[in-house]
CSV table of C-alpha atoms and ligand atoms in Angstrom, one decimal:
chain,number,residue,atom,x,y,z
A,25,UNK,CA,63.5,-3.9,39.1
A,26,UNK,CA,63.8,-3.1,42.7
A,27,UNK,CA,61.1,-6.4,43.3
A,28,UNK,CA,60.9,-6.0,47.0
A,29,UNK,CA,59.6,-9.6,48.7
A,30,UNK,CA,59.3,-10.9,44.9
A,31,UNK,CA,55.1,-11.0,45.9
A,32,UNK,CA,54.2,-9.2,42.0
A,33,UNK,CA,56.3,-11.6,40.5
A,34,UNK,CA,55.2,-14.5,42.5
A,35,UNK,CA,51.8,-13.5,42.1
A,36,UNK,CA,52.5,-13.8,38.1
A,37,UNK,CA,54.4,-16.7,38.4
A,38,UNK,CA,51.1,-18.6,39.8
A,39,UNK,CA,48.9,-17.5,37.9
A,40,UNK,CA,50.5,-17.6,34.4
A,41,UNK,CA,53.2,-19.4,32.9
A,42,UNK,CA,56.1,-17.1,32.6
A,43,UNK,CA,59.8,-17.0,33.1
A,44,UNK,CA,61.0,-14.0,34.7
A,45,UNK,CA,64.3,-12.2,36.9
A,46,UNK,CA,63.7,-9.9,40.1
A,47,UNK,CA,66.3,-7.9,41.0
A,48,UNK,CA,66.4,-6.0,44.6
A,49,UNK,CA,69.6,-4.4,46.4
A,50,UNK,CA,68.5,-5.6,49.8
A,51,UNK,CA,69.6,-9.6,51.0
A,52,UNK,CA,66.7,-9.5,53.3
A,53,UNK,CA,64.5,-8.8,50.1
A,54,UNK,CA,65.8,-11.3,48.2
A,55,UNK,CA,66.0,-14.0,50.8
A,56,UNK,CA,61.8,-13.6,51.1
A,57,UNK,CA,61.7,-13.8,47.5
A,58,UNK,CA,63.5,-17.3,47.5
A,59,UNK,CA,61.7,-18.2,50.2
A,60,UNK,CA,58.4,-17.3,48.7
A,61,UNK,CA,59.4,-18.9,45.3
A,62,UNK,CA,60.3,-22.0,47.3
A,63,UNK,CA,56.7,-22.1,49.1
A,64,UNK,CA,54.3,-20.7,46.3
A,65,UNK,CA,56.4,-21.2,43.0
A,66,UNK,CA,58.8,-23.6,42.9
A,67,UNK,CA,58.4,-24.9,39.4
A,68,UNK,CA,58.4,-21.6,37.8
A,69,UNK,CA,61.3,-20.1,35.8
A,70,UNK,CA,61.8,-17.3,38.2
A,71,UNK,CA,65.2,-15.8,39.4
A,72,UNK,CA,65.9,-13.5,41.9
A,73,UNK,CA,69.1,-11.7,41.6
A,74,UNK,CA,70.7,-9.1,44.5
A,75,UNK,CA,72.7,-6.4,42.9
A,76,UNK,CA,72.3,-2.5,42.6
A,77,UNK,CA,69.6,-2.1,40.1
A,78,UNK,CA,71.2,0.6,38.4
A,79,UNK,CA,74.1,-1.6,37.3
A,80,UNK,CA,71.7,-4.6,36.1
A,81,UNK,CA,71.9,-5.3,32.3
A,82,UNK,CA,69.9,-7.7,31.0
A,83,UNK,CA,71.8,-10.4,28.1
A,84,UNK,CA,71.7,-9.0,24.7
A,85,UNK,CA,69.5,-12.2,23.4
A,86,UNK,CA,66.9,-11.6,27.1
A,87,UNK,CA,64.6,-9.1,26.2
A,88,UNK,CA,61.7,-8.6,28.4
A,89,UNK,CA,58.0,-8.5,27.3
A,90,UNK,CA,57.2,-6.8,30.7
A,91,UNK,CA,59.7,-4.6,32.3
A,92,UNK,CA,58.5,-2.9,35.7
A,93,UNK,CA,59.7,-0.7,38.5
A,94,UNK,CA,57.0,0.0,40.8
A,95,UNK,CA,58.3,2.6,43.6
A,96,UNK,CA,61.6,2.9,43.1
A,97,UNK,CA,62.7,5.5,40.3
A,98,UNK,CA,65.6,6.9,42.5
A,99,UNK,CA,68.0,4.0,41.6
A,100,UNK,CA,67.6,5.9,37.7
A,101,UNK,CA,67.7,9.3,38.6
A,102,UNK,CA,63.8,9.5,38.8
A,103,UNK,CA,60.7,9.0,36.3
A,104,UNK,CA,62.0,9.7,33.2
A,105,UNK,CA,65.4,7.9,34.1
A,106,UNK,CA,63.5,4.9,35.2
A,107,UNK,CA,61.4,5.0,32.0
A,108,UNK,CA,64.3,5.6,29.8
A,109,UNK,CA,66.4,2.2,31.2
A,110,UNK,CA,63.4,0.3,31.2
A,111,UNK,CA,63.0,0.7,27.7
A,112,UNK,CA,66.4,-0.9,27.3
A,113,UNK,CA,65.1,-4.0,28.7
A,114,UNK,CA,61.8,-4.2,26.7
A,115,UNK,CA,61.3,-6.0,23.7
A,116,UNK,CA,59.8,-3.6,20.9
A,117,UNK,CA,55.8,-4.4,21.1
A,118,UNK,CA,56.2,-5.1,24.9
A,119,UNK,CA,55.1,-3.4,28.0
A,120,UNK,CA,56.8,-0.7,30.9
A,121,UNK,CA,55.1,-0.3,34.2
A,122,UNK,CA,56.4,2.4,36.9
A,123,UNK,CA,54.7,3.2,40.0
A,124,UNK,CA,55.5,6.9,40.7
A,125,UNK,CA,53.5,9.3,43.3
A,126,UNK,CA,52.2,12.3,41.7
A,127,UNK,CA,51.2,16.1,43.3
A,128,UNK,CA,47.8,16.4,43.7
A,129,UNK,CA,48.0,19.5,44.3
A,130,UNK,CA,51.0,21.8,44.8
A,131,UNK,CA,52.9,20.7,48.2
A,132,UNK,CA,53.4,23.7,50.9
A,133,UNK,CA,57.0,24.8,51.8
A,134,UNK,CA,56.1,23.1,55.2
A,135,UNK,CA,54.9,19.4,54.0
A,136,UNK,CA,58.5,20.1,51.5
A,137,UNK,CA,60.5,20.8,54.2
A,138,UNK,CA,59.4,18.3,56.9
A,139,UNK,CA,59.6,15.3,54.3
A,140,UNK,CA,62.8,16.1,52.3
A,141,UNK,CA,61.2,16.3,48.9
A,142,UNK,CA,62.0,18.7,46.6
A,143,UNK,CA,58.4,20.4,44.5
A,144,UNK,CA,60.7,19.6,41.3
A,145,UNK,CA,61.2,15.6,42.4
A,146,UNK,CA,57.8,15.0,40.9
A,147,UNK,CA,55.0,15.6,38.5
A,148,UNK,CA,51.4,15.5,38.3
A,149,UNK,CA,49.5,12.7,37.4
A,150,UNK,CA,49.6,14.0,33.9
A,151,UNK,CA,53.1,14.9,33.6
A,152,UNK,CA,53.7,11.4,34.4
A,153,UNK,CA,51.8,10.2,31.3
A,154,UNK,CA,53.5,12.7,28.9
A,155,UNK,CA,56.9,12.1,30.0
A,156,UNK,CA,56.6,8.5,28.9
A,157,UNK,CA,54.8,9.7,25.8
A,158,UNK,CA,57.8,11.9,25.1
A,159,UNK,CA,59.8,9.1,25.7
A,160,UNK,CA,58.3,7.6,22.3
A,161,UNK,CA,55.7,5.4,24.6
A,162,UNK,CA,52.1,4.8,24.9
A,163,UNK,CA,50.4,5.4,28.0
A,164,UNK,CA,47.6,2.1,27.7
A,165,UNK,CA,46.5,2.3,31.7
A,166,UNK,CA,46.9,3.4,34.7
A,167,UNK,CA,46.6,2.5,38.0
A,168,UNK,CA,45.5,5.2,40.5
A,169,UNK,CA,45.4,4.9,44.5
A,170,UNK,CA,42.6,6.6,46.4
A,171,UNK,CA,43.0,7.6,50.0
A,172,UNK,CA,42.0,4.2,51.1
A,173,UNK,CA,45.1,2.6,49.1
A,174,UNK,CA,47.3,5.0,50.5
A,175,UNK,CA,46.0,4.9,54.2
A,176,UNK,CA,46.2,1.1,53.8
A,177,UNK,CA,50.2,1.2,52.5
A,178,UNK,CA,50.9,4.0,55.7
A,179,UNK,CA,49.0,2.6,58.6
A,180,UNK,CA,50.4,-0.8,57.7
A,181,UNK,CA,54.1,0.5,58.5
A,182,UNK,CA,52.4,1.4,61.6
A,183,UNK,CA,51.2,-1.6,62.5
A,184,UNK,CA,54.4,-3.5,61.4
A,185,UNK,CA,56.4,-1.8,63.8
A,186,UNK,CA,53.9,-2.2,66.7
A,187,UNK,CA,54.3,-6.0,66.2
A,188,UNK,CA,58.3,-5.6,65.9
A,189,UNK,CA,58.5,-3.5,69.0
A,190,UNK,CA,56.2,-6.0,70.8
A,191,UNK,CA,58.2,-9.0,69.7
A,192,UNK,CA,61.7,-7.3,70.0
A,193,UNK,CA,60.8,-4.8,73.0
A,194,UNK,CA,64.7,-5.0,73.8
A,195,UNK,CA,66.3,-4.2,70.4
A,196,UNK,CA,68.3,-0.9,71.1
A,197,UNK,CA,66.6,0.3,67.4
A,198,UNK,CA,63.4,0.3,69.1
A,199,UNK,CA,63.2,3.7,70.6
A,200,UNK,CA,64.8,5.3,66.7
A,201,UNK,CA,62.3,2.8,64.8
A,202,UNK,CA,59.3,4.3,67.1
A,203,UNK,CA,60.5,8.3,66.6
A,204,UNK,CA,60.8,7.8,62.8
A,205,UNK,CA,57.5,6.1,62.4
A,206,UNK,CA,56.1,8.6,64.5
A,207,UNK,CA,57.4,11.6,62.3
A,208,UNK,CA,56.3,9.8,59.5
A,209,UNK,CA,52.7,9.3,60.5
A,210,UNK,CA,52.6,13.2,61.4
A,211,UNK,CA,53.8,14.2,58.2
A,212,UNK,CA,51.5,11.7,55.7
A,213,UNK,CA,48.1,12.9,57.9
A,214,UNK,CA,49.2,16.5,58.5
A,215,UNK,CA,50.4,17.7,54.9
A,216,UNK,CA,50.9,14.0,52.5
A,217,UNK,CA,47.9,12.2,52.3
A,218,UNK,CA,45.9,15.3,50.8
A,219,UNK,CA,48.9,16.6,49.0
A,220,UNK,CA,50.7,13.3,47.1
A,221,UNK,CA,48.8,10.3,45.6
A,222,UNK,CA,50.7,7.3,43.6
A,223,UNK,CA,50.0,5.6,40.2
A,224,UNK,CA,51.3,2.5,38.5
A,225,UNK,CA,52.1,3.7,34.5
A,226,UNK,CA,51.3,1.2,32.2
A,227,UNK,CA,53.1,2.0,28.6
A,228,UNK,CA,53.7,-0.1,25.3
A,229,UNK,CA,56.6,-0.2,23.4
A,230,UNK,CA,56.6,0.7,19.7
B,3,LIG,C1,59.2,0.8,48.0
B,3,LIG,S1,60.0,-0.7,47.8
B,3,LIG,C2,59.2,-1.4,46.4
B,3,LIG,C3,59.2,-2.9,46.3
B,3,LIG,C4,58.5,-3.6,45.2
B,3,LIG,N1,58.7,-3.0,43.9
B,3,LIG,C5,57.0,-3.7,45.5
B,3,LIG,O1,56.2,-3.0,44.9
B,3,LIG,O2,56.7,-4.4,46.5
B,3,LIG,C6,61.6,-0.2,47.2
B,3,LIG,C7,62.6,-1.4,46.9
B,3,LIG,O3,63.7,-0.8,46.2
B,3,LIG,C8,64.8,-1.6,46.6
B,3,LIG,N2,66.0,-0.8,46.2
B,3,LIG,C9,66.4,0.4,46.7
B,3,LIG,N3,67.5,0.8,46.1
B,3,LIG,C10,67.8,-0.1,45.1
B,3,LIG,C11,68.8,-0.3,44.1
B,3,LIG,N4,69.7,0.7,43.9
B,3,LIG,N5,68.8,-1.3,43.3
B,3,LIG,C12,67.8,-2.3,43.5
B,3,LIG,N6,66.8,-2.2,44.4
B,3,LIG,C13,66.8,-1.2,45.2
B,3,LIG,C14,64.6,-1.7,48.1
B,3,LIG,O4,65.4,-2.8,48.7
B,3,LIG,C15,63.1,-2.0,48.2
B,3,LIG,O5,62.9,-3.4,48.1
């Protein structure tokens, strides 16, 4: 759900033999993943499907052994929302995996008001666990960045638009794309990168 460029489900596709559906709201999303399917994965049983995630059902007889949201829990309301739909999709024995930040410590009024989050938008690392484990799951592994993962994932949006703005210096977006990835970079070094961090859930179905 919400699979981006397709690149986990490509990644899966070569390396094992699975079938599998990603669905992503954005064309330009789902026009890499074709084109990446095309390039690394053309034999696989793969589909990419473009559609609001929130509306997506799977067939009654296509039950998933691996359902996973990584980053994207708004289309569900949040965590538990995302947790709770995915469930839906899963077969019983089979696995859920959600990405989902977590407070790694409790976020100031400032860092709050500057980004737009609200304190009661997420948990900690631990609330994260229990609220799948509430949801009648078992937490089997998780994933945790460290600073490096997240400075990686921020700096690269960095770079990214340097190169856009260098190869498209006369796009009238340009001089919005710089402020917001300026404002954005203030707010992840100033207040974000000692205050949030980001796990990927790992949970089996009864
Ligand atoms: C942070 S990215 C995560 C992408 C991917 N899961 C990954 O790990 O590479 C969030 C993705 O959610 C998609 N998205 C946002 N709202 C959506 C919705 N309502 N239904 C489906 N996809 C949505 C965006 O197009 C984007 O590809």
């Amino acid at each position: 759900m919400a699979c981006g460029k397709g690149e986990f489900l490509v990644r899966l596709a070569e390396l094992y033999d699975i079938s599998g559906v990603g669905v992503d709201i954005s064309p330009y999303c789902i026009r890499d993943c074709l084109e990446k399917y095309r390039n690394r994965a053309p034999n696989s049983n793969i589909k990419f499907i473009e559609m609001d995630g929130a509306k997506y059902k799977p067939e009654p007889c296509e039950l998933f052994d691996l359902a996973m949201c990584i980053g994207a829990t708004w289309i569900y309301g949040g965590y538990r929302g995302t947790i709770q739909a995915l469930k839906k999709m899963t077969k019983p024995g089979g696995l859920i995996a959600v990405g989902e930040p977590f407070w790694l410590k409790e976020p100031s009024e400032e860092y709050l008001k500057a980004d737009g989050t609200r304190r009661e938008d997420f948990g900690t690392h631990y609330d994260n666990v229990k609220v799948g484990e509430e949801e009648g799951l078992t937490c089997i592994y998780t994933l945790v960045s460290n600073h490096d993962d997240w400075d990686h994932y921020e700096t690269l949006h960095c770079l990214a638009a340097d190169e856009y703005v260098r190869a498209n210096p006369d796009d009238p977006d340009v001089p919005e794309l710089l402020e917001r990835i300026r404002r954005e970079k203030e707010i992840y070094l100033q207040w974000g990168r000692e205050t949030m961090s980001w796990a990927v859930y790992v949970f089996r179905k009864p």
